[in-house]
Amino acid sequence: MKAQLLQLSTPDGPFTVLARDGVVLASGWTPGLAELTGQVHPALRPDTVEEVTDLGDISAAVEAFYDGEPAPAMAVPVLQQSGPFRAHAWDVLRQVKPGSPVTYTEYAALAGNPRAVRAAASACAFNAAALFVPCHRVIRTDGSLGGFRWGLRVKESLLAREAA
């Protein structure tokens, strides 16, 4: 399987996307492929990767996000593989409204199991498609940011951008 690799410059630093046929496999604020592939399920990892300068709707969605319109990123197809709860939880994340972050407890309830707070947090931790599956929209019950693979500075920036 062949995939495409795109790096975009953003106000939060380099944003890299690994995609196949217009579908995001992994993405994040990193300058290269190495930090992305570990998050991709082994069955979905590409054999070869081609660097590209544009990914059509994917590129446009990232640009739109940074221009103040987060909705197009939620329309970009994403392919991740895991167990039933985590896969469903990733779908639920795409329904959390920009500017309205939820707590891990609220996220667990939205995902159908209010007592599965740790499983919900795990879904965030193992989300390979940052921005397109907006795990940055989940915060701690006390209002603090919690964790974020790409750093709390980036998470804070994303939340502030969406709140504006």
JSON list of N, CA and C in Angstrom, two decimals, residues 67-125:
[
{"chain": "A", "resi": 67, "resn": "ASP", "atom": "N", "xyz": [-7.75, 29.45, 9.16]},
{"chain": "A", "resi": 67, "resn": "ASP", "atom": "CA", "xyz": [-8.42, 30.69, 8.74]},
{"chain": "A", "resi": 67, "resn": "ASP", "atom": "C", "xyz": [-9.69, 30.93, 9.55]},
{"chain": "A", "resi": 68, "resn": "GLY", "atom": "N", "xyz": [-9.93, 30.09, 10.56]},
{"chain": "A", "resi": 68, "resn": "GLY", "atom": "CA", "xyz": [-11.07, 30.31, 11.45]},
{"chain": "A", "resi": 68, "resn": "GLY", "atom": "C", "xyz": [-12.30, 29.47, 11.17]},
{"chain": "A", "resi": 69, "resn": "GLU", "atom": "N", "xyz": [-12.18, 28.49, 10.27]},
{"chain": "A", "resi": 69, "resn": "GLU", "atom": "CA", "xyz": [-13.33, 27.64, 9.93]},
{"chain": "A", "resi": 69, "resn": "GLU", "atom": "C", "xyz": [-12.97, 26.17, 10.18]},
{"chain": "A", "resi": 70, "resn": "PRO", "atom": "N", "xyz": [-13.28, 25.65, 11.38]},
{"chain": "A", "resi": 70, "resn": "PRO", "atom": "CA", "xyz": [-12.89, 24.27, 11.71]},
{"chain": "A", "resi": 70, "resn": "PRO", "atom": "C", "xyz": [-13.77, 23.19, 11.07]},
{"chain": "A", "resi": 71, "resn": "ALA", "atom": "N", "xyz": [-14.95, 23.51, 10.59]},
{"chain": "A", "resi": 71, "resn": "ALA", "atom": "CA", "xyz": [-15.88, 22.49, 10.10]},
{"chain": "A", "resi": 71, "resn": "ALA", "atom": "C", "xyz": [-15.33, 21.61, 8.97]},
{"chain": "A", "resi": 72, "resn": "PRO", "atom": "N", "xyz": [-14.63, 22.15, 7.97]},
{"chain": "A", "resi": 72, "resn": "PRO", "atom": "CA", "xyz": [-14.15, 21.26, 6.90]},
{"chain": "A", "resi": 72, "resn": "PRO", "atom": "C", "xyz": [-13.27, 20.10, 7.37]},
{"chain": "A", "resi": 73, "resn": "ALA", "atom": "N", "xyz": [-12.54, 20.29, 8.46]},
{"chain": "A", "resi": 73, "resn": "ALA", "atom": "CA", "xyz": [-11.69, 19.20, 8.96]},
{"chain": "A", "resi": 73, "resn": "ALA", "atom": "C", "xyz": [-12.53, 18.00, 9.41]},
{"chain": "A", "resi": 74, "resn": "MET", "atom": "N", "xyz": [-13.77, 18.26, 9.85]},
{"chain": "A", "resi": 74, "resn": "MET", "atom": "CA", "xyz": [-14.63, 17.17, 10.31]},
{"chain": "A", "resi": 74, "resn": "MET", "atom": "C", "xyz": [-15.22, 16.39, 9.13]},
{"chain": "A", "resi": 75, "resn": "ALA", "atom": "N", "xyz": [-15.15, 16.95, 7.94]},
{"chain": "A", "resi": 75, "resn": "ALA", "atom": "CA", "xyz": [-15.66, 16.27, 6.75]},
{"chain": "A", "resi": 75, "resn": "ALA", "atom": "C", "xyz": [-14.60, 15.43, 6.05]},
{"chain": "A", "resi": 76, "resn": "VAL", "atom": "N", "xyz": [-13.34, 15.59, 6.45]},
{"chain": "A", "resi": 76, "resn": "VAL", "atom": "CA", "xyz": [-12.25, 14.83, 5.83]},
{"chain": "A", "resi": 76, "resn": "VAL", "atom": "C", "xyz": [-12.34, 13.38, 6.30]},
{"chain": "A", "resi": 77, "resn": "PRO", "atom": "N", "xyz": [-12.33, 12.43, 5.37]},
{"chain": "A", "resi": 77, "resn": "PRO", "atom": "CA", "xyz": [-12.37, 11.02, 5.78]},
{"chain": "A", "resi": 77, "resn": "PRO", "atom": "C", "xyz": [-11.10, 10.62, 6.55]},
{"chain": "A", "resi": 78, "resn": "VAL", "atom": "N", "xyz": [-11.30, 9.81, 7.57]},
{"chain": "A", "resi": 78, "resn": "VAL", "atom": "CA", "xyz": [-10.21, 9.33, 8.42]},
{"chain": "A", "resi": 78, "resn": "VAL", "atom": "C", "xyz": [-10.33, 7.82, 8.53]},
{"chain": "A", "resi": 79, "resn": "LEU", "atom": "N", "xyz": [-9.21, 7.13, 8.53]},
{"chain": "A", "resi": 79, "resn": "LEU", "atom": "CA", "xyz": [-9.20, 5.68, 8.71]},
{"chain": "A", "resi": 79, "resn": "LEU", "atom": "C", "xyz": [-8.30, 5.33, 9.87]},
{"chain": "A", "resi": 80, "resn": "GLN", "atom": "N", "xyz": [-8.92, 4.84, 10.95]},
{"chain": "A", "resi": 80, "resn": "GLN", "atom": "CA", "xyz": [-8.19, 4.34, 12.11]},
{"chain": "A", "resi": 80, "resn": "GLN", "atom": "C", "xyz": [-8.79, 2.98, 12.45]},
{"chain": "A", "resi": 81, "resn": "GLN", "atom": "N", "xyz": [-8.01, 2.14, 13.07]},
{"chain": "A", "resi": 81, "resn": "GLN", "atom": "CA", "xyz": [-8.50, 0.82, 13.41]},
{"chain": "A", "resi": 81, "resn": "GLN", "atom": "C", "xyz": [-8.21, 0.52, 14.87]},
{"chain": "A", "resi": 82, "resn": "SER", "atom": "N", "xyz": [-9.24, 0.02, 15.57]},
{"chain": "A", "resi": 82, "resn": "SER", "atom": "CA", "xyz": [-9.09, -0.37, 16.97]},
{"chain": "A", "resi": 82, "resn": "SER", "atom": "C", "xyz": [-10.31, -1.17, 17.36]},
{"chain": "A", "resi": 83, "resn": "GLY", "atom": "N", "xyz": [-10.51, -1.33, 18.66]},
{"chain": "A", "resi": 83, "resn": "GLY", "atom": "CA", "xyz": [-11.69, -2.05, 19.15]},
{"chain": "A", "resi": 83, "resn": "GLY", "atom": "C", "xyz": [-12.94, -1.21, 19.02]},
{"chain": "A", "resi": 84, "resn": "PRO", "atom": "N", "xyz": [-14.10, -1.80, 19.29]},
{"chain": "A", "resi": 84, "resn": "PRO", "atom": "CA", "xyz": [-15.38, -1.12, 19.07]},
{"chain": "A", "resi": 84, "resn": "PRO", "atom": "C", "xyz": [-15.55, 0.16, 19.89]},
{"chain": "A", "resi": 85, "resn": "PHE", "atom": "N", "xyz": [-15.19, 0.16, 21.18]},
{"chain": "A", "resi": 85, "resn": "PHE", "atom": "CA", "xyz": [-15.39, 1.37, 21.97]},
{"chain": "A", "resi": 85, "resn": "PHE", "atom": "C", "xyz": [-14.53, 2.51, 21.44]},
{"chain": "A", "resi": 86, "resn": "ARG", "atom": "N", "xyz": [-13.25, 2.24, 21.23]},
{"chain": "A", "resi": 86, "resn": "ARG", "atom": "CA", "xyz": [-12.34, 3.29, 20.80]},
{"chain": "A", "resi": 86, "resn": "ARG", "atom": "C", "xyz": [-12.74, 3.83, 19.42]},
{"chain": "A", "resi": 87, "resn": "ALA", "atom": "N", "xyz": [-13.10, 2.94, 18.50]},
{"chain": "A", "resi": 87, "resn": "ALA", "atom": "CA", "xyz": [-13.52, 3.39, 17.16]},
{"chain": "A", "resi": 87, "resn": "ALA", "atom": "C", "xyz": [-14.76, 4.28, 17.27]},
{"chain": "A", "resi": 88, "resn": "HIS", "atom": "N", "xyz": [-15.72, 3.89, 18.10]},
{"chain": "A", "resi": 88, "resn": "HIS", "atom": "CA", "xyz": [-16.91, 4.70, 18.29]},
{"chain": "A", "resi": 88, "resn": "HIS", "atom": "C", "xyz": [-16.56, 6.03, 18.96]},
{"chain": "A", "resi": 89, "resn": "ALA", "atom": "N", "xyz": [-15.67, 5.98, 19.93]},
{"chain": "A", "resi": 89, "resn": "ALA", "atom": "CA", "xyz": [-15.26, 7.19, 20.65]},
{"chain": "A", "resi": 89, "resn": "ALA", "atom": "C", "xyz": [-14.60, 8.18, 19.69]},
{"chain": "A", "resi": 90, "resn": "TRP", "atom": "N", "xyz": [-13.83, 7.69, 18.74]},
{"chain": "A", "resi": 90, "resn": "TRP", "atom": "CA", "xyz": [-13.23, 8.59, 17.75]},
{"chain": "A", "resi": 90, "resn": "TRP", "atom": "C", "xyz": [-14.31, 9.26, 16.90]},
{"chain": "A", "resi": 91, "resn": "ASP", "atom": "N", "xyz": [-15.32, 8.51, 16.52]},
{"chain": "A", "resi": 91, "resn": "ASP", "atom": "CA", "xyz": [-16.44, 9.10, 15.76]},
{"chain": "A", "resi": 91, "resn": "ASP", "atom": "C", "xyz": [-17.14, 10.17, 16.59]},
{"chain": "A", "resi": 92, "resn": "VAL", "atom": "N", "xyz": [-17.32, 9.90, 17.87]},
{"chain": "A", "resi": 92, "resn": "VAL", "atom": "CA", "xyz": [-17.99, 10.85, 18.77]},
{"chain": "A", "resi": 92, "resn": "VAL", "atom": "C", "xyz": [-17.17, 12.15, 18.87]},
{"chain": "A", "resi": 93, "resn": "LEU", "atom": "N", "xyz": [-15.86, 12.04, 18.92]},
{"chain": "A", "resi": 93, "resn": "LEU", "atom": "CA", "xyz": [-15.02, 13.24, 19.00]},
{"chain": "A", "resi": 93, "resn": "LEU", "atom": "C", "xyz": [-15.30, 14.20, 17.85]},
{"chain": "A", "resi": 94, "resn": "ARG", "atom": "N", "xyz": [-15.58, 13.66, 16.68]},
{"chain": "A", "resi": 94, "resn": "ARG", "atom": "CA", "xyz": [-15.82, 14.50, 15.51]},
{"chain": "A", "resi": 94, "resn": "ARG", "atom": "C", "xyz": [-17.13, 15.28, 15.62]},
{"chain": "A", "resi": 95, "resn": "GLN", "atom": "N", "xyz": [-17.95, 14.94, 16.62]},
{"chain": "A", "resi": 95, "resn": "GLN", "atom": "CA", "xyz": [-19.22, 15.63, 16.83]},
{"chain": "A", "resi": 95, "resn": "GLN", "atom": "C", "xyz": [-19.15, 16.69, 17.93]},
{"chain": "A", "resi": 96, "resn": "VAL", "atom": "N", "xyz": [-18.03, 16.75, 18.64]},
{"chain": "A", "resi": 96, "resn": "VAL", "atom": "CA", "xyz": [-17.86, 17.77, 19.68]},
{"chain": "A", "resi": 96, "resn": "VAL", "atom": "C", "xyz": [-17.66, 19.11, 18.98]},
{"chain": "A", "resi": 97, "resn": "LYS", "atom": "N", "xyz": [-18.49, 20.06, 19.34]},
{"chain": "A", "resi": 97, "resn": "LYS", "atom": "CA", "xyz": [-18.48, 21.36, 18.66]},
{"chain": "A", "resi": 97, "resn": "LYS", "atom": "C", "xyz": [-17.22, 22.17, 18.99]},
{"chain": "A", "resi": 98, "resn": "PRO", "atom": "N", "xyz": [-16.64, 22.81, 17.97]},
{"chain": "A", "resi": 98, "resn": "PRO", "atom": "CA", "xyz": [-15.51, 23.70, 18.23]},
{"chain": "A", "resi": 98, "resn": "PRO", "atom": "C", "xyz": [-15.93, 24.80, 19.19]},
{"chain": "A", "resi": 99, "resn": "GLY", "atom": "N", "xyz": [-15.05, 25.16, 20.10]},
{"chain": "A", "resi": 99, "resn": "GLY", "atom": "CA", "xyz": [-15.35, 26.20, 21.07]},
{"chain": "A", "resi": 99, "resn": "GLY", "atom": "C", "xyz": [-16.16, 25.71, 22.26]},
{"chain": "A", "resi": 100, "resn": "SER", "atom": "N", "xyz": [-16.49, 24.43, 22.27]},
{"chain": "A", "resi": 100, "resn": "SER", "atom": "CA", "xyz": [-17.27, 23.84, 23.37]},
{"chain": "A", "resi": 100, "resn": "SER", "atom": "C", "xyz": [-16.60, 22.56, 23.85]},
{"chain": "A", "resi": 101, "resn": "PRO", "atom": "N", "xyz": [-15.39, 22.67, 24.42]},
{"chain": "A", "resi": 101, "resn": "PRO", "atom": "CA", "xyz": [-14.71, 21.44, 24.85]},
{"chain": "A", "resi": 101, "resn": "PRO", "atom": "C", "xyz": [-15.53, 20.69, 25.90]},
{"chain": "A", "resi": 102, "resn": "VAL", "atom": "N", "xyz": [-15.30, 19.39, 25.95]},
{"chain": "A", "resi": 102, "resn": "VAL", "atom": "CA", "xyz": [-15.97, 18.54, 26.93]},
{"chain": "A", "resi": 102, "resn": "VAL", "atom": "C", "xyz": [-14.92, 17.96, 27.87]},
{"chain": "A", "resi": 103, "resn": "THR", "atom": "N", "xyz": [-15.38, 17.56, 29.05]},
{"chain": "A", "resi": 103, "resn": "THR", "atom": "CA", "xyz": [-14.46, 16.91, 29.98]},
{"chain": "A", "resi": 103, "resn": "THR", "atom": "C", "xyz": [-14.33, 15.43, 29.59]},
{"chain": "A", "resi": 104, "resn": "TYR", "atom": "N", "xyz": [-13.32, 14.79, 30.14]},
{"chain": "A", "resi": 104, "resn": "TYR", "atom": "CA", "xyz": [-13.15, 13.36, 29.89]},
{"chain": "A", "resi": 104, "resn": "TYR", "atom": "C", "xyz": [-14.39, 12.59, 30.35]},
{"chain": "A", "resi": 105, "resn": "THR", "atom": "N", "xyz": [-14.98, 13.02, 31.46]},
{"chain": "A", "resi": 105, "resn": "THR", "atom": "CA", "xyz": [-16.20, 12.37, 31.97]},
{"chain": "A", "resi": 105, "resn": "THR", "atom": "C", "xyz": [-17.36, 12.57, 31.00]},
{"chain": "A", "resi": 106, "resn": "GLU", "atom": "N", "xyz": [-17.53, 13.78, 30.51]},
{"chain": "A", "resi": 106, "resn": "GLU", "atom": "CA", "xyz": [-18.59, 14.04, 29.52]},
{"chain": "A", "resi": 106, "resn": "GLU", "atom": "C", "xyz": [-18.35, 13.27, 28.23]},
{"chain": "A", "resi": 107, "resn": "TYR", "atom": "N", "xyz": [-17.10, 13.19, 27.84]},
{"chain": "A", "resi": 107, "resn": "TYR", "atom": "CA", "xyz": [-16.74, 12.46, 26.62]},
{"chain": "A", "resi": 107, "resn": "TYR", "atom": "C", "xyz": [-17.09, 10.97, 26.77]},
{"chain": "A", "resi": 108, "resn": "ALA", "atom": "N", "xyz": [-16.79, 10.39, 27.92]},
{"chain": "A", "resi": 108, "resn": "ALA", "atom": "CA", "xyz": [-17.14, 8.98, 28.15]},
{"chain": "A", "resi": 108, "resn": "ALA", "atom": "C", "xyz": [-18.65, 8.79, 28.03]},
{"chain": "A", "resi": 109, "resn": "ALA", "atom": "N", "xyz": [-19.42, 9.70, 28.60]},
{"chain": "A", "resi": 109, "resn": "ALA", "atom": "CA", "xyz": [-20.88, 9.61, 28.51]},
{"chain": "A", "resi": 109, "resn": "ALA", "atom": "C", "xyz": [-21.35, 9.75, 27.06]},
{"chain": "A", "resi": 110, "resn": "LEU", "atom": "N", "xyz": [-20.78, 10.70, 26.33]},
{"chain": "A", "resi": 110, "resn": "LEU", "atom": "CA", "xyz": [-21.14, 10.87, 24.93]},
{"chain": "A", "resi": 110, "resn": "LEU", "atom": "C", "xyz": [-20.83, 9.61, 24.11]},
{"chain": "A", "resi": 111, "resn": "ALA", "atom": "N", "xyz": [-19.77, 8.92, 24.51]},
{"chain": "A", "resi": 111, "resn": "ALA", "atom": "CA", "xyz": [-19.37, 7.70, 23.81]},
{"chain": "A", "resi": 111, "resn": "ALA", "atom": "C", "xyz": [-20.20, 6.48, 24.24]},
{"chain": "A", "resi": 112, "resn": "GLY", "atom": "N", "xyz": [-21.13, 6.70, 25.17]},
{"chain": "A", "resi": 112, "resn": "GLY", "atom": "CA", "xyz": [-22.06, 5.63, 25.53]},
{"chain": "A", "resi": 112, "resn": "GLY", "atom": "C", "xyz": [-21.77, 4.89, 26.81]},
{"chain": "A", "resi": 113, "resn": "ASN", "atom": "N", "xyz": [-20.70, 5.25, 27.51]},
{"chain": "A", "resi": 113, "resn": "ASN", "atom": "CA", "xyz": [-20.37, 4.56, 28.75]},
{"chain": "A", "resi": 113, "resn": "ASN", "atom": "C", "xyz": [-19.82, 5.56, 29.77]},
{"chain": "A", "resi": 114, "resn": "PRO", "atom": "N", "xyz": [-20.69, 6.18, 30.57]},
{"chain": "A", "resi": 114, "resn": "PRO", "atom": "CA", "xyz": [-20.25, 7.22, 31.49]},
{"chain": "A", "resi": 114, "resn": "PRO", "atom": "C", "xyz": [-19.16, 6.79, 32.47]},
{"chain": "A", "resi": 115, "resn": "ARG", "atom": "N", "xyz": [-19.07, 5.50, 32.73]},
{"chain": "A", "resi": 115, "resn": "ARG", "atom": "CA", "xyz": [-18.05, 5.02, 33.68]},
{"chain": "A", "resi": 115, "resn": "ARG", "atom": "C", "xyz": [-16.72, 4.70, 32.99]},
{"chain": "A", "resi": 116, "resn": "ALA", "atom": "N", "xyz": [-16.65, 4.82, 31.69]},
{"chain": "A", "resi": 116, "resn": "ALA", "atom": "CA", "xyz": [-15.44, 4.45, 30.94]},
{"chain": "A", "resi": 116, "resn": "ALA", "atom": "C", "xyz": [-14.53, 5.67, 30.71]},
{"chain": "A", "resi": 117, "resn": "VAL", "atom": "N", "xyz": [-14.29, 6.42, 31.76]},
{"chain": "A", "resi": 117, "resn": "VAL", "atom": "CA", "xyz": [-13.50, 7.64, 31.62]},
{"chain": "A", "resi": 117, "resn": "VAL", "atom": "C", "xyz": [-12.08, 7.32, 31.18]},
{"chain": "A", "resi": 118, "resn": "ARG", "atom": "N", "xyz": [-11.48, 6.28, 31.75]},
{"chain": "A", "resi": 118, "resn": "ARG", "atom": "CA", "xyz": [-10.12, 5.90, 31.34]},
{"chain": "A", "resi": 118, "resn": "ARG", "atom": "C", "xyz": [-10.08, 5.42, 29.90]},
{"chain": "A", "resi": 119, "resn": "ALA", "atom": "N", "xyz": [-11.09, 4.69, 29.47]},
{"chain": "A", "resi": 119, "resn": "ALA", "atom": "CA", "xyz": [-11.15, 4.24, 28.07]},
{"chain": "A", "resi": 119, "resn": "ALA", "atom": "C", "xyz": [-11.31, 5.43, 27.13]},
{"chain": "A", "resi": 120, "resn": "ALA", "atom": "N", "xyz": [-12.08, 6.42, 27.55]},
{"chain": "A", "resi": 120, "resn": "ALA", "atom": "CA", "xyz": [-12.25, 7.63, 26.74]},
{"chain": "A", "resi": 120, "resn": "ALA", "atom": "C", "xyz": [-10.92, 8.38, 26.64]},
{"chain": "A", "resi": 121, "resn": "ALA", "atom": "N", "xyz": [-10.22, 8.49, 27.76]},
{"chain": "A", "resi": 121, "resn": "ALA", "atom": "CA", "xyz": [-8.92, 9.15, 27.75]},
{"chain": "A", "resi": 121, "resn": "ALA", "atom": "C", "xyz": [-7.94, 8.38, 26.86]},
{"chain": "A", "resi": 122, "resn": "SER", "atom": "N", "xyz": [-8.03, 7.06, 26.90]},
{"chain": "A", "resi": 122, "resn": "SER", "atom": "CA", "xyz": [-7.18, 6.22, 26.05]},
{"chain": "A", "resi": 122, "resn": "SER", "atom": "C", "xyz": [-7.49, 6.45, 24.57]},
{"chain": "A", "resi": 123, "resn": "ALA", "atom": "N", "xyz": [-8.75, 6.65, 24.23]},
{"chain": "A", "resi": 123, "resn": "ALA", "atom": "CA", "xyz": [-9.12, 6.93, 22.84]},
{"chain": "A", "resi": 123, "resn": "ALA", "atom": "C", "xyz": [-8.44, 8.22, 22.38]},
{"chain": "A", "resi": 124, "resn": "CYS", "atom": "N", "xyz": [-8.37, 9.20, 23.27]},
{"chain": "A", "resi": 124, "resn": "CYS", "atom": "CA", "xyz": [-7.67, 10.44, 22.93]},
{"chain": "A", "resi": 124, "resn": "CYS", "atom": "C", "xyz": [-6.17, 10.17, 22.74]},
{"chain": "A", "resi": 125, "resn": "ALA", "atom": "N", "xyz": [-5.61, 9.42, 23.66]},
{"chain": "A", "resi": 125, "resn": "ALA", "atom": "CA", "xyz": [-4.17, 9.15, 23.63]},
{"chain": "A", "resi": 125, "resn": "ALA", "atom": "C", "xyz": [-3.75, 8.37, 22.38]}
]
